Coordinates of C-alpha atoms and ligand atoms in Angstrom, one line a residue:
M1 CA -26.5 19.9 -11.9
S2 CA -24.2 17.4 -10.3
N3 CA -26.3 14.6 -11.9
R4 CA -25.8 16.1 -15.3
R5 CA -22.0 16.5 -14.7
N6 CA -21.9 12.8 -13.7
W7 CA -23.9 11.8 -16.7
L8 CA -21.6 13.8 -19.0
K9 CA -18.6 12.2 -17.4
Q10 CA -20.0 8.7 -17.6
T11 CA -21.1 9.3 -21.2
S12 CA -17.7 10.5 -22.3
L13 CA -16.0 7.6 -20.6
G14 CA -18.4 5.3 -22.3
I15 CA -17.8 6.8 -25.7
A16 CA -14.0 6.7 -25.1
G17 CA -14.4 3.1 -24.1
L18 CA -15.8 2.4 -27.6
G19 CA -12.8 4.1 -29.1
I20 CA -14.9 6.9 -30.7
I21 CA -13.3 9.9 -29.2
P22 CA -10.2 10.2 -27.0
F23 CA -11.0 10.8 -23.4
E24 CA -9.4 14.1 -22.4
G25 CA -8.3 12.9 -18.9
F26 CA -5.8 10.6 -20.5
A27 CA -4.4 13.0 -23.0
I28 CA -0.6 12.3 -23.5
P29 CA 1.3 15.3 -22.2
T30 CA 3.6 17.3 -24.5
K31 CA 7.0 18.5 -23.5
E32 CA 5.4 21.8 -22.5
D33 CA 3.2 20.0 -20.0
L34 CA 6.3 19.1 -18.1
T35 CA 7.2 22.7 -17.5
E36 CA 3.8 24.5 -17.7
E37 CA 1.3 24.7 -14.9
R38 CA -1.6 22.3 -15.6
T39 CA -3.4 22.4 -12.3
V40 CA -6.9 23.7 -12.1
G41 CA -8.0 24.6 -8.5
P42 CA -5.6 24.9 -5.6
I43 CA -1.9 24.7 -5.9
R44 CA -1.2 21.4 -4.1
L45 CA 2.0 21.6 -2.1
R46 CA 0.8 19.3 0.7
S47 CA 1.4 15.7 -0.1
N48 CA 4.8 15.4 -1.9
E49 CA 3.2 14.4 -5.2
N50 CA 5.1 14.7 -8.5
P51 CA 3.6 17.7 -10.4
Y52 CA 4.7 16.4 -13.8
G53 CA 3.5 12.8 -13.7
P54 CA 2.3 10.2 -14.7
S55 CA 4.9 9.9 -17.5
E56 CA 3.8 9.8 -21.2
L57 CA 4.5 6.1 -21.4
A58 CA 2.5 5.4 -18.2
R59 CA -0.5 7.5 -19.4
K60 CA -0.6 5.7 -22.6
A61 CA -0.2 2.2 -21.0
M62 CA -3.0 3.0 -18.5
S63 CA -5.3 4.3 -21.2
D64 CA -4.7 1.3 -23.4
R65 CA -5.4 -1.1 -20.5
I66 CA -8.5 0.6 -19.1
H67 CA -10.7 -1.5 -21.5
D68 CA -9.5 -4.7 -19.9
S69 CA -10.5 -3.6 -16.5
N70 CA -13.5 -6.1 -16.6
R71 CA -11.0 -9.0 -16.2
Y72 CA -8.7 -10.1 -13.4
N73 CA -5.2 -10.3 -14.8
W74 CA -2.7 -12.1 -12.5
E75 CA -0.3 -12.5 -15.4
L76 CA 0.1 -8.7 -15.5
Y77 CA 1.0 -8.6 -11.8
D78 CA 3.6 -11.4 -12.5
E79 CA 5.0 -9.3 -15.3
L80 CA 5.3 -6.2 -13.0
I81 CA 6.9 -8.3 -10.3
G82 CA 9.4 -9.6 -12.9
R83 CA 10.3 -6.1 -13.9
I84 CA 10.7 -5.0 -10.4
A85 CA 12.9 -8.0 -9.7
E86 CA 15.0 -7.2 -12.7
K87 CA 15.4 -3.5 -11.6
H88 CA 16.7 -4.6 -8.2
A89 CA 18.6 -7.7 -9.4
L90 CA 16.4 -9.9 -7.2
T91 CA 13.9 -12.7 -7.9
D92 CA 10.1 -12.6 -8.0
Q93 CA 10.0 -14.2 -4.6
H94 CA 11.6 -11.1 -3.0
I95 CA 8.6 -8.9 -3.9
V96 CA 5.1 -8.1 -2.7
L97 CA 2.9 -5.6 -4.4
G98 CA 0.5 -3.3 -2.5
A99 CA -1.9 -0.4 -3.2
G100 CA 0.8 2.2 -2.5
S101 CA 3.6 1.8 -0.1
S102 CA 1.0 2.6 2.6
E103 CA -0.3 -0.9 2.2
I104 CA 3.3 -2.2 2.4
L105 CA 4.0 -0.2 5.7
N106 CA 0.7 -1.6 7.1
L107 CA 1.6 -5.1 6.1
A108 CA 5.1 -4.7 7.7
A109 CA 3.5 -3.4 10.8
L110 CA 1.1 -6.4 11.0
Y111 CA 3.9 -8.8 10.2
C112 CA 6.1 -7.5 13.0
S113 CA 3.2 -7.3 15.5
K114 CA 2.7 -11.1 15.5
R115 CA 4.5 -10.9 18.9
T116 CA 3.7 -8.0 21.1
G117 CA 6.5 -5.7 22.0
N118 CA 7.8 -2.2 20.9
L119 CA 8.4 -0.3 17.7
I120 CA 11.3 2.2 17.5
I121 CA 10.8 5.2 15.3
A122 CA 12.3 8.7 14.9
A123 CA 10.4 11.8 16.0
T124 CA 9.7 13.5 13.6
T125 CA 9.1 11.1 10.7
F126 CA 6.4 9.6 8.5
D127 CA 4.3 7.8 11.2
Y128 CA 0.7 7.7 10.1
W129 CA 0.9 3.9 9.5
T130 CA 2.2 3.2 13.1
I131 CA -1.4 3.3 14.3
T132 CA -1.8 -0.2 12.7
A133 CA 1.2 -1.4 14.7
E134 CA -0.2 0.1 17.9
N135 CA -3.6 -1.3 17.3
A136 CA -1.9 -4.7 16.8
G137 CA -0.2 -4.4 20.2
L138 CA 3.1 -2.7 19.7
S139 CA 4.1 0.2 21.8
K140 CA 5.9 3.1 20.1
I141 CA 9.3 4.4 21.3
A142 CA 10.1 7.7 19.6
I143 CA 13.7 8.7 19.4
P144 CA 14.3 12.5 18.7
L145 CA 16.1 13.5 15.6
T146 CA 19.6 15.1 15.9
A147 CA 19.9 18.9 16.0
D148 CA 20.3 19.0 12.2
K149 CA 17.1 16.9 11.8
K150 CA 18.7 13.6 10.9
H151 CA 17.9 10.1 12.3
D152 CA 19.9 9.5 15.4
L153 CA 21.1 6.0 14.4
A154 CA 23.2 5.6 17.5
A155 CA 20.4 6.4 19.9
M156 CA 18.0 4.2 17.9
L157 CA 20.4 1.3 18.1
N158 CA 20.7 1.9 21.9
A159 CA 17.0 1.8 22.3
I160 CA 16.6 -1.7 20.9
D161 CA 15.7 -4.1 23.7
A162 CA 14.5 -7.7 24.0
D163 CA 10.9 -6.5 23.2
T164 CA 11.7 -4.6 20.1
R165 CA 9.9 -6.0 17.1
L166 CA 10.6 -3.3 14.5
V167 CA 12.8 -0.2 13.8
Y168 CA 11.5 2.2 11.1
I169 CA 13.9 4.3 9.1
C170 CA 12.5 6.7 6.5
N171 CA 15.4 7.4 4.1
P172 CA 15.3 10.2 3.0
N173 CA 13.2 11.3 5.9
N174 CA 9.7 12.8 5.6
P175 CA 9.1 15.6 6.6
T176 CA 12.7 16.8 7.1
G177 CA 14.2 15.8 3.8
T178 CA 17.4 14.6 5.5
I179 CA 19.2 11.4 4.5
C180 CA 21.4 8.8 6.4
G181 CA 24.6 8.2 4.6
S182 CA 24.9 4.8 3.0
D183 CA 27.7 3.4 5.1
A184 CA 26.2 4.6 8.4
L185 CA 22.9 3.1 7.5
V186 CA 24.3 -0.3 6.3
N187 CA 26.3 -0.5 9.6
F188 CA 23.2 0.3 11.6
I189 CA 21.2 -2.3 9.7
T190 CA 23.9 -5.0 10.2
E191 CA 23.8 -4.4 13.9
A192 CA 20.1 -3.8 14.4
T193 CA 18.9 -6.8 12.3
K194 CA 20.9 -9.1 14.6
R195 CA 18.2 -8.3 17.2
T196 CA 15.1 -7.1 15.4
K197 CA 13.5 -6.3 12.1
V198 CA 14.2 -3.0 10.3
L199 CA 11.8 -1.4 7.8
V200 CA 13.5 1.1 5.5
D201 CA 11.2 3.4 3.6
E202 CA 12.7 4.5 0.3
A203 CA 9.8 6.5 -0.9
Y204 CA 12.0 9.5 -1.8
L205 CA 15.3 7.7 -2.5
D206 CA 14.9 8.1 -6.3
Y207 CA 15.4 11.9 -5.9
T208 CA 19.0 11.2 -4.6
D209 CA 21.9 9.4 -6.1
Q210 CA 22.2 7.0 -3.1
P211 CA 21.7 3.3 -4.0
S212 CA 18.8 1.4 -2.7
L213 CA 19.3 -1.2 0.1
A214 CA 17.6 -3.8 -2.1
N215 CA 20.7 -5.9 -2.3
L216 CA 20.6 -6.6 1.5
V217 CA 17.3 -8.5 1.4
A218 CA 18.7 -11.5 -0.4
E219 CA 20.8 -12.5 2.6
N220 CA 19.1 -10.8 5.5
K221 CA 15.6 -12.0 6.7
N222 CA 15.2 -9.0 9.0
I223 CA 15.1 -6.2 6.6
I224 CA 12.1 -5.0 4.6
V225 CA 12.5 -2.2 2.0
A226 CA 9.4 -0.3 1.1
K227 CA 9.2 1.4 -2.3
T228 CA 6.5 3.4 -4.1
F229 CA 5.4 4.5 -7.6
S230 CA 3.7 7.6 -6.0
K231 CA 6.7 9.9 -6.0
I232 CA 9.3 9.9 -8.8
Y233 CA 7.0 8.0 -11.1
G234 CA 4.1 10.3 -10.5
L235 CA 1.5 7.6 -9.8
A236 CA 0.2 8.7 -6.4
G237 CA -3.5 8.4 -7.4
S238 CA -2.9 5.0 -9.0
R239 CA -2.0 3.5 -5.6
I240 CA 0.9 1.2 -6.3
G241 CA 4.0 0.3 -4.3
Y242 CA 6.0 -2.8 -3.2
A243 CA 8.2 -4.3 -0.6
L244 CA 11.5 -6.0 -1.1
A245 CA 12.3 -8.6 1.5
H246 CA 13.7 -12.2 1.9
P247 CA 11.3 -14.8 0.3
E248 CA 10.3 -16.2 3.7
T249 CA 9.3 -12.7 4.9
I250 CA 7.5 -12.0 1.6
Q251 CA 5.5 -15.3 2.0
E252 CA 4.5 -14.2 5.5
M253 CA 3.5 -10.7 4.3
N254 CA 1.5 -12.3 1.4
Q255 CA -0.5 -14.3 3.9
L256 CA -1.6 -11.1 5.6
Q257 CA -3.0 -9.8 2.4
F258 CA -6.6 -10.8 1.5
S259 CA -5.3 -11.9 -1.9
A260 CA -1.5 -11.9 -2.4
N261 CA -0.5 -8.9 -4.6
G262 CA -4.2 -8.5 -5.4
S263 CA -4.9 -4.9 -4.3
V264 CA -3.5 -3.4 -7.4
S265 CA -5.7 -2.5 -10.4
I266 CA -4.6 -3.6 -13.9
A267 CA -4.4 0.1 -15.0
S268 CA -2.1 0.8 -12.2
A269 CA 0.1 -2.2 -12.8
S270 CA 0.4 -1.4 -16.5
G271 CA 1.2 2.3 -15.6
A272 CA 3.9 1.0 -13.3
I273 CA 5.4 -1.3 -15.9
A274 CA 5.5 1.5 -18.4
S275 CA 7.0 3.9 -15.8
L276 CA 9.9 1.6 -15.2
K277 CA 10.8 2.0 -18.9
D278 CA 10.5 5.8 -18.9
S279 CA 13.9 6.8 -17.7
K280 CA 13.7 10.1 -19.5
F281 CA 10.7 11.1 -17.4
V282 CA 12.5 10.2 -14.2
A283 CA 15.6 12.2 -15.3
A284 CA 13.4 15.2 -16.2
T285 CA 11.6 15.0 -12.9
I286 CA 14.9 15.0 -11.0
L287 CA 16.2 18.0 -12.8
L288 CA 13.0 20.1 -12.7
N289 CA 12.6 19.2 -9.0
A290 CA 16.2 20.2 -8.2
A291 CA 15.9 23.6 -9.9
A292 CA 12.6 24.4 -8.2
R293 CA 13.9 23.3 -4.9
K294 CA 17.0 25.4 -5.2
Y295 CA 14.9 28.4 -6.1
T296 CA 12.5 27.7 -3.1
I297 CA 15.2 27.4 -0.5
E298 CA 17.1 30.5 -1.7
Q299 CA 13.9 32.6 -1.7
L300 CA 12.8 31.2 1.7
E301 CA 16.2 32.1 3.2
L302 CA 16.0 35.6 1.7
L303 CA 12.8 35.8 3.8
Q304 CA 14.7 34.8 6.9
I305 CA 13.1 31.4 6.9
R306 CA 15.7 28.8 7.8
C307 CA 15.6 25.6 5.7
I308 CA 17.0 22.2 6.3
P309 CA 19.0 21.0 3.1
S310 CA 16.7 18.7 1.3
H311 CA 17.3 15.5 -0.6
T312 CA 13.7 15.1 -1.7
N313 CA 10.8 16.8 -3.4
F314 CA 9.9 18.8 -0.3
V315 CA 11.6 21.3 2.1
Y316 CA 11.5 21.5 5.9
F317 CA 11.7 25.0 7.3
S318 CA 11.3 27.0 10.5
L319 CA 8.7 29.7 10.7
E320 CA 10.2 31.0 13.9
N321 CA 11.3 34.3 12.3
Y322 CA 8.3 34.7 10.0
R323 CA 6.1 37.5 11.3
K324 CA 3.0 36.9 9.2
D325 CA 0.5 34.1 9.5
F326 CA 2.0 31.5 7.1
F327 CA -1.1 29.4 6.6
E328 CA -3.4 32.5 6.1
Q329 CA -1.0 33.8 3.5
L330 CA -1.2 30.4 1.6
K331 CA -5.0 30.3 2.0
K332 CA -5.4 33.8 0.4
D333 CA -3.6 32.5 -2.7
N334 CA -5.3 29.1 -2.8
I335 CA -2.2 27.2 -2.0
L336 CA -2.3 24.0 0.1
G337 CA 0.5 23.5 2.5
T338 CA 0.7 21.1 5.5
K339 CA 0.9 21.9 9.2
I340 CA 3.4 22.6 12.0
Y341 CA 5.2 19.3 12.7
E342 CA 7.3 20.6 15.6
E343 CA 6.1 23.4 17.8
T344 CA 9.6 24.2 19.0
G345 CA 11.0 26.2 16.1
K346 CA 7.7 26.1 14.3
W347 CA 8.8 23.6 11.7
S348 CA 6.7 23.1 8.6
R349 CA 7.1 21.5 5.2
I350 CA 6.3 22.5 1.6
T351 CA 6.2 20.1 -1.4
I352 CA 8.2 21.2 -4.4
G353 CA 5.8 21.8 -7.3
T354 CA 6.6 23.2 -10.7
M355 CA 8.8 26.3 -10.9
Q356 CA 5.7 28.4 -11.6
E357 CA 3.9 27.0 -8.6
M358 CA 6.9 27.8 -6.3
K359 CA 7.1 31.3 -7.6
Q360 CA 3.4 31.7 -6.6
F361 CA 4.2 30.2 -3.2
I362 CA 7.0 32.7 -2.6
K363 CA 4.9 35.5 -3.9
A364 CA 2.2 34.5 -1.4
L365 CA 4.6 34.7 1.5
Ligands
PLP401 N1 6.3 6.6 2.9 C1 6.6 7.9 2.9 C2 7.8 8.4 3.5 C3 5.6 8.8 2.4 O1 5.9 10.2 2.5 C4 4.5 8.4 1.8 C5 3.5 9.3 1.3 O2 3.6 10.5 1.3 C6 4.2 7.0 1.8 C7 5.2 6.2 2.3 C8 3.0 6.4 1.3 O3 2.9 6.7 -0.1 P1 2.0 5.7 -1.0 O4 1.0 5.0 -0.2 O5 1.4 6.7 -2.0 O6 3.0 4.8 -1.7

């Protein structure tokens, strides 16, 4: 049975490749697709993906390019790097591409581990990648968040010592959805980078109206800004992200890649180039996300579930007052949530899906 399914899949791909019939998987979404539920299978509220993406332009660009996948295409990566440079008013030398910003975080970890020492990070934050830094010899110093679940920048600054090789700031923070104000963050970076390197992860910044710290990398060799196409651009499965840093830092990061900028497929690169042009899709995502997030927070609070104000496409909430088995309730309705991030207060996170998905989530509770 599964062989037959595979055969059918391969055959339809092959036929599509010949341009005989359109391959359904790449159908260009209509306006309705942006608001209607398209998911078959579980409702995925686990990994902070964009439920509306990829954008129409990105789908078309990827589908047009798929036929060229038999060739290497370094020029396309150069074009993408050029577009990213333009977006951030930097030069091509300030950019390195990766297969998602996960690769970028990994590269930054390796780059900063060239000399052993420590890595300062908030608890709780996005820390899966720190295993690379620890394996490369850095020890982790976790600084608790403030009571309102924000980065404690003063405590993080205080924790820097002669052995600190890297400080990680996820802004906005995953899983809490909180944000550091621009001025406070710039002041922190100005001070911290006199003594060590700072990695700022802007995976969710596009959901806010706060500016990127991209402009700091031109002058400051000690800041790395990680960005991704996985969230606002809806390209999580395409695996594409990048870092912005000083050219000397980029050169060193390139040397840690097997092939500089080479882990990106041409379909992903063309999807990313097209995404950068699709400002309508970005604007629609921001609006739809904000409406579904507002609904979710209001409804959770009606259920006595305390929420942290969110600047992202997910919400952090306390299950302390929730009397049922949260995860069992989700499971019954085939909804994928995450886990308990902090036992004290029973804090968990839910990704904001479409309005329809969030209504199903609330109904399940
Ligand atoms: N940074 C943060 C804060 C994330 O939440 C994620 C994924 O959820 C990533 C980086 C990695 O994303 P990707 O590798 O898809 O770019």
